[in-house]
Short mmCIF file of C-alpha atoms and ligand atoms in Angstrom, two decimals:
data_model
loop_
_atom_site.label_atom_id
_atom_site.label_comp_id
_atom_site.label_asym_id
_atom_site.label_seq_id
_atom_site.Cartn_x
_atom_site.Cartn_y
_atom_site.Cartn_z
CA UNK A 1 91.09 133.76 112.28
CA UNK A 2 93.91 131.17 111.75
CA UNK A 3 92.84 128.68 108.96
CA UNK A 4 93.13 125.12 109.58
CA UNK A 5 93.15 122.27 106.93
CA UNK A 6 93.89 118.62 106.33
CA UNK A 7 94.25 116.53 103.06
CA UNK A 8 94.81 112.69 102.67
CA UNK A 9 95.73 110.34 100.18
CA UNK A 10 95.34 106.53 99.75
CA UNK A 11 97.70 106.15 97.15
CA UNK A 12 97.50 106.52 93.47
CA UNK A 13 97.54 102.70 92.70
CA UNK A 14 93.71 102.90 92.47
CA UNK A 15 91.80 99.91 90.94
CA UNK A 16 90.07 100.67 87.26
CA UNK A 17 86.43 101.80 88.22
CA UNK A 18 85.02 98.46 87.18
CA UNK A 19 87.78 96.50 89.36
CA UNK A 20 85.86 96.88 92.53
CA UNK A 21 81.96 96.71 92.97
CA UNK A 22 79.96 99.82 93.97
CA UNK A 23 79.94 98.63 97.78
CA UNK A 24 83.75 98.43 97.82
CA UNK A 25 84.08 101.92 96.51
CA UNK A 26 81.85 103.10 99.08
CA UNK A 27 83.65 101.02 101.80
CA UNK A 28 87.01 102.64 100.69
CA UNK A 29 85.36 106.10 100.68
CA UNK A 30 84.00 105.72 104.00
CA UNK A 31 87.30 104.98 105.38
CA UNK A 32 88.66 108.08 103.87
CA UNK A 33 86.12 110.11 105.53
CA UNK A 34 86.87 108.40 108.68
CA UNK A 35 90.51 109.00 108.44
CA UNK A 36 89.63 112.85 107.75
CA UNK A 37 87.22 112.96 110.80
CA UNK A 38 89.75 111.81 112.88
CA UNK A 39 92.62 114.00 111.87
CA UNK A 40 90.05 117.16 111.92
CA UNK A 41 88.43 116.28 115.41
CA UNK A 42 92.14 117.14 116.57
CA UNK A 43 92.47 120.20 114.64
CA UNK A 44 89.28 121.61 115.46
CA UNK A 45 90.08 121.14 119.32
CA UNK A 46 93.21 123.19 119.00
CA UNK A 47 95.43 120.14 118.31
CA UNK A 48 98.69 120.02 116.71
CA UNK A 49 99.11 119.25 113.23
CA UNK A 50 101.40 116.27 114.23
CA UNK A 51 98.74 114.89 116.02
CA UNK A 52 96.39 115.34 113.14
CA UNK A 53 98.21 113.66 110.54
CA UNK A 54 98.96 110.70 113.14
CA UNK A 55 95.25 110.28 113.89
CA UNK A 56 94.39 110.38 110.07
CA UNK A 57 96.96 107.80 108.70
CA UNK A 58 96.30 105.24 111.60
CA UNK A 59 92.54 105.06 110.56
CA UNK A 60 94.07 104.40 107.07
CA UNK A 61 96.83 101.92 108.12
CA UNK A 62 94.06 99.98 110.18
CA UNK A 63 91.93 99.80 106.79
CA UNK A 64 92.34 96.86 104.38
CA UNK A 65 91.45 99.31 101.46
CA UNK A 66 95.02 100.94 101.32
CA UNK A 67 98.69 99.72 101.16
CA UNK A 68 99.83 100.43 104.53
CA UNK A 69 99.23 98.69 107.87
CA UNK A 70 96.61 96.02 107.57
CA UNK A 71 96.50 95.31 103.92
CA UNK A 72 100.01 96.17 102.64
CA UNK A 73 101.87 95.09 99.62
CA UNK A 74 103.84 91.86 99.90
CA UNK A 75 107.31 91.72 98.99
CA UNK A 76 109.26 88.94 96.54
CA UNK A 77 109.33 86.61 99.37
CA UNK A 78 105.70 87.16 100.29
CA UNK A 79 106.53 89.13 103.21
CA UNK A 80 105.56 92.77 104.59
CA UNK A 81 108.67 95.41 105.00
CA UNK A 82 106.80 98.33 106.13
CA UNK A 83 108.09 102.11 105.65
CA UNK A 84 106.51 105.24 107.21
CA UNK A 85 107.65 108.88 108.36
CA UNK A 86 106.32 111.96 109.86
CA UNK A 87 107.76 115.64 109.78
CA UNK A 88 107.18 118.43 112.16
CA UNK A 89 107.32 121.78 110.02
CA UNK A 90 107.90 123.99 112.76
CA UNK A 91 111.36 122.80 113.62
CA UNK A 92 112.18 120.25 110.56
CA UNK A 93 111.99 117.45 113.29
CA UNK A 94 111.55 114.05 111.31
CA UNK A 95 111.32 110.36 111.98
CA UNK A 96 110.86 107.16 110.13
CA UNK A 97 111.00 103.31 110.03
CA UNK A 98 111.90 101.41 107.11
CA UNK A 99 111.45 97.44 106.58
CA UNK A 100 109.67 97.04 109.61
CA UNK A 101 107.76 93.91 109.95
CA UNK A 102 105.87 93.80 113.35
CA UNK A 103 104.81 97.16 113.86
CA UNK A 104 100.78 97.34 113.81
CA UNK A 105 101.15 101.06 112.97
CA UNK A 106 104.23 102.14 111.26
CA UNK A 107 103.49 106.00 111.42
CA UNK A 108 103.42 105.74 115.29
CA UNK A 109 106.65 104.25 114.90
CA UNK A 110 108.02 107.04 112.94
CA UNK A 111 106.84 109.46 115.54
CA UNK A 112 108.37 107.85 118.39
CA UNK A 113 111.64 107.96 116.37
CA UNK A 114 111.15 111.65 115.94
CA UNK A 115 110.64 112.20 119.68
CA UNK A 116 112.37 109.73 121.52
CA UNK A 117 115.75 108.75 119.33
CA UNK A 118 118.60 110.69 118.20
CA UNK A 119 118.29 108.76 114.88
CA UNK A 120 115.82 110.17 112.00
CA UNK A 121 115.55 106.72 110.70
CA UNK A 122 115.34 103.15 112.13
CA UNK A 123 115.34 100.06 110.06
CA UNK A 124 114.14 96.42 110.04
CA UNK A 125 114.41 94.56 113.42
CA UNK A 126 116.06 97.66 115.05
CA UNK A 127 112.77 99.59 114.23
CA UNK A 128 110.54 96.61 115.39
CA UNK A 129 112.40 96.42 118.65
CA UNK A 130 112.30 100.05 119.16
CA UNK A 131 108.66 100.31 118.74
CA UNK A 132 108.17 97.81 120.94
CA UNK A 133 110.31 99.07 123.83
CA UNK A 134 108.30 102.23 123.40
CA UNK A 135 105.13 100.48 124.00
CA UNK A 136 103.60 100.47 120.66
CA UNK A 137 101.21 97.64 119.59
CA UNK A 138 103.14 94.86 117.95
CA UNK A 139 101.65 92.01 115.59
CA UNK A 140 102.50 88.89 114.24
CA UNK A 141 103.69 89.63 110.34
CA UNK A 142 100.85 87.75 108.79
CA UNK A 143 98.30 90.39 110.57
CA UNK A 144 99.03 92.94 107.61
CA UNK A 145 98.29 90.15 104.78
CA UNK A 146 94.98 90.56 102.94
CA UNK A 147 93.52 88.41 100.25
CA UNK A 148 93.76 91.06 97.58
CA UNK A 149 97.45 91.77 98.13
CA UNK A 150 97.98 88.03 97.77
CA UNK A 151 96.34 88.17 94.49
CA UNK A 152 98.19 91.34 93.39
CA UNK A 153 101.59 89.60 94.33
CA UNK A 154 100.70 86.62 92.04
CA UNK A 155 99.64 89.01 89.14
CA UNK A 156 103.08 90.76 89.62
CA UNK A 157 105.02 87.60 89.51
CA UNK A 158 103.33 86.40 86.49
CA UNK A 159 104.08 89.71 84.73
CA UNK A 160 107.66 89.54 85.74
CA UNK A 161 107.66 85.90 84.38
CA UNK A 162 106.11 86.80 81.07
CA UNK A 163 107.91 90.17 80.76
CA UNK A 164 104.55 92.35 81.02
CA UNK A 165 105.46 94.66 83.78
CA UNK A 166 104.33 97.61 81.73
CA UNK A 167 100.96 95.90 81.40
CA UNK A 168 100.52 95.70 85.15
CA UNK A 169 97.61 97.71 86.53
CA UNK A 170 98.46 100.69 89.13
CA UNK A 171 96.66 98.91 91.74
CA UNK A 172 98.44 95.67 91.17
CA UNK A 173 101.88 97.47 91.53
CA UNK A 174 101.64 99.80 94.50
CA UNK A 175 99.71 102.40 96.77
CA UNK A 176 100.64 104.23 100.04
CA UNK A 177 98.53 106.47 102.58
CA UNK A 178 99.39 109.91 103.63
CA UNK A 179 98.38 113.09 105.52
CA UNK A 180 99.17 116.77 105.49
CA UNK A 181 97.81 119.58 107.85
CA UNK A 182 98.02 123.01 108.80
CA UNK A 183 96.99 123.66 112.70
CA UNK A 184 95.55 126.79 114.39
CA UNK A 185 99.07 127.60 115.62
CA UNK A 186 100.16 127.98 111.75
CA UNK A 187 102.34 124.60 112.27
CA UNK A 188 102.54 122.10 109.10
CA UNK A 189 103.19 118.56 109.35
CA UNK A 190 103.12 115.48 106.98
CA UNK A 191 103.25 111.76 107.60
CA UNK A 192 103.21 108.88 104.98
CA UNK A 193 102.71 104.94 105.41
CA UNK A 194 103.24 102.19 102.82
CA UNK A 195 103.84 98.42 102.05
CA UNK A 196 105.73 99.55 99.09
CA UNK A 197 105.06 98.18 95.90
CA UNK A 198 104.12 94.37 95.18
CA UNK A 199 106.77 91.66 94.56
CA UNK A 200 109.38 94.72 95.85
CA UNK A 201 112.79 93.11 96.30
CA UNK A 202 113.55 92.08 99.56
CA UNK A 203 115.28 94.95 101.62
CA UNK A 204 114.19 97.69 99.14
CA UNK A 205 113.21 101.24 100.69
CA UNK A 206 111.12 103.39 98.94
CA UNK A 207 110.55 107.05 99.34
CA UNK A 208 107.73 106.99 101.97
CA UNK A 209 110.24 107.10 104.84
CA UNK A 210 112.66 109.38 103.07
CA UNK A 211 112.48 112.88 104.56
CA UNK A 212 112.25 115.50 101.33
CA UNK A 213 111.30 112.51 98.96
CA UNK A 214 107.83 111.11 99.89
CA UNK A 215 107.43 113.54 103.07
CA UNK A 216 108.16 117.12 103.85
CA UNK A 217 107.01 119.78 106.03
CA UNK A 218 107.99 123.22 106.61
CA UNK A 219 106.30 126.04 108.14
CA UNK A 220 105.47 128.90 106.36
CA UNK A 221 105.99 126.86 102.99
CA UNK A 222 103.99 123.88 102.60
CA UNK A 223 103.42 120.14 103.69
CA UNK A 224 103.64 117.22 101.31
CA UNK A 225 103.10 113.60 101.21
CA UNK A 226 103.62 111.51 97.88
CA UNK A 227 102.75 108.16 96.33
CA UNK A 228 104.10 106.78 93.11
CA UNK A 229 107.00 104.59 92.31
CA UNK A 230 109.56 105.75 95.35
CA UNK A 231 112.58 105.30 93.25
CA UNK A 232 111.72 108.40 91.29
CA UNK A 233 110.36 110.22 94.44
CA UNK A 234 113.79 109.93 95.81
CA UNK A 235 116.02 110.95 92.68
CA UNK A 236 113.67 113.97 92.21
CA UNK A 237 113.48 114.80 95.87
CA UNK A 238 109.66 115.26 95.16
CA UNK A 239 108.65 116.65 98.64
CA UNK A 240 111.37 119.23 98.79
CA UNK A 241 111.17 120.05 95.33
CA UNK A 242 107.41 121.06 95.55
CA UNK A 243 108.39 123.20 98.55
CA UNK A 244 111.31 124.76 96.96
CA UNK A 245 109.16 125.77 93.97
CA UNK A 246 106.89 127.39 96.59
CA UNK A 247 109.31 129.15 98.51
CA UNK A 248 111.81 129.95 95.79
CA UNK A 249 109.78 130.68 92.80
CA UNK A 250 106.68 131.93 94.64
CA UNK A 251 104.50 129.33 92.63
CA UNK A 252 101.27 128.61 94.10
CA UNK A 253 100.98 125.14 95.90
CA UNK A 254 99.16 124.00 93.11
CA UNK A 255 101.12 125.27 90.22
CA UNK A 256 104.11 123.71 92.09
CA UNK A 257 102.65 120.10 92.69
CA UNK A 258 101.20 119.98 89.38
CA UNK A 259 104.34 120.64 87.85
CA UNK A 260 106.18 118.16 89.75
CA UNK A 261 103.49 115.29 89.64
CA UNK A 262 101.96 116.02 86.25
CA UNK A 263 105.19 116.96 84.20
CA UNK A 264 108.34 116.15 86.02
CA UNK A 265 107.35 112.70 87.02
CA UNK A 266 104.99 111.86 84.34
CA UNK A 267 107.82 112.27 81.90
CA UNK A 268 109.55 109.42 83.57
CA UNK A 269 106.36 107.46 82.48
CA UNK A 270 105.56 106.54 86.18
CA UNK A 271 102.26 106.67 88.17
CA UNK A 272 102.58 109.64 90.95
CA UNK A 273 100.29 111.59 93.15
CA UNK A 274 100.75 113.62 96.12
CA UNK A 275 98.54 115.76 98.43
CA UNK A 276 99.97 118.98 100.09
CA UNK A 277 98.74 122.06 102.00
CA UNK A 278 100.38 125.10 102.25
CA UNK A 279 100.62 127.93 105.32
CA UNK A 280 97.29 129.58 104.16
CA UNK A 281 95.40 126.44 104.27
CA UNK A 282 95.07 125.79 100.15
CA UNK A 283 95.01 122.13 99.66
CA UNK A 284 95.93 120.45 96.36
CA UNK A 285 95.66 116.72 95.47
CA UNK A 286 97.28 116.19 91.87
CA UNK A 287 98.03 112.86 90.27
CA UNK A 288 98.86 111.36 86.92
CA UNK A 289 97.15 107.96 87.03
CA UNK A 290 93.56 107.17 86.45
CA UNK A 291 92.70 107.96 89.84
CA UNK A 292 94.07 108.44 93.63
CA UNK A 293 92.19 107.97 96.94
CA UNK A 294 92.11 111.27 98.40
CA UNK A 295 90.11 113.63 100.46
CA UNK A 296 90.53 117.11 102.16
CA UNK A 297 88.67 119.13 104.68
CA UNK A 298 89.11 123.08 104.24
CA UNK A 299 88.90 125.52 106.98
CA UNK A 300 85.06 125.88 106.51
CA UNK A 301 84.95 122.33 107.65
CA UNK A 302 83.74 120.90 104.23
CA UNK A 303 84.74 117.40 103.87
CA UNK A 304 85.11 115.89 100.30
CA UNK A 305 86.66 112.45 99.30
CA UNK A 306 87.38 111.03 95.92
CA UNK A 307 88.80 108.05 93.84
CA UNK A 308 88.60 109.11 90.39
CA UNK A 309 87.62 112.06 88.34
CA UNK A 310 84.36 112.60 90.36
CA UNK A 311 84.39 114.43 93.97
CA UNK A 312 81.96 113.51 96.53
CA UNK A 313 80.96 116.06 99.08
CA UNK A 314 80.53 114.20 102.42
CA UNK A 315 79.38 116.71 105.06
CA UNK A 316 80.42 119.84 106.96
CA UNK A 317 82.14 119.26 110.11
CA UNK A 318 82.76 121.81 112.80
CA UNK A 319 84.47 124.66 111.15
CA UNK A 320 87.86 125.83 111.88
CA UNK A 321 87.14 129.46 112.83
CA UNK A 322 88.95 130.30 116.39
N1 LIG B 1 105.81 105.39 97.16
C1 LIG B 1 105.72 104.13 97.51
C2 LIG B 1 107.13 103.40 97.33
O1 LIG B 1 107.79 103.44 96.68
C3 LIG B 1 104.69 103.40 96.69
C4 LIG B 1 103.32 104.13 96.19
O2 LIG B 1 103.08 105.01 96.71
O3 LIG B 1 102.69 103.36 95.34
O4 LIG B 1 107.44 102.46 98.44
#
């Protein structure tokens, strides 16, 4: 029996528990569960890890609860510049877009770059045009804007003026979505999509579209998608670092991910989190903030979601026995 597994995150920039009403928490958790169901439906039919992570990320990009696609963060000019990437662990193929402004689902554009372009990463207007030429949905930039992100931008500008950036909440600062999967053929894949952080400089590119930093997948080792201040994920090459600890030090996935997220990144004083799955279908979702939107389906089909410490069992889906 080949195990299959899926894990997702909706960013470690989670509000304090009292920051949202119980209905809003439930709505966010419902969208996490919908994302997992979409990815799992692919895997359970024998579909590929790539298709599964794409399906899972699209649901979160279309949800207003997470900082990617609809509901993405705004830069210092109150504009959206969206980053995304995808990696295929079977052959180390990868694709990404950064500073895209009109692509409804940047993760689909990342996939198109991976499969249809000789480039690994396309930027800005070129990424938008490439997506359009390849038949992806194009939207007006204000499609992505929500009231919550406008308020977060105003709060970050006020912090910047008052010199109180450190006091800003994780949810005011950032967020991201991502998915990792192991399919029935033993292949691993990862995908990540983000609006970056609120009030980011125009043209700033984070870790999410950078292979090895915010996204990494290698068959036989693991697949990783990260969330947290991207500059540090790039400098510590987080996705590749976790995979290297597993591959070369023989650490368990959990030990490797915990070490990088809870010790290495924590030591810089930045909020960070990740989801990862290994070649046996073990999943892990460490974070060093108060909470991280996250969820997973293990090979027995059990679906869990969480935002803070409490983990909710939602349901048992068709299992992965094949
Ligand atoms: N990693 C994202 C970035 O730096 C932000 C986040 O996940 O919070 O663009």
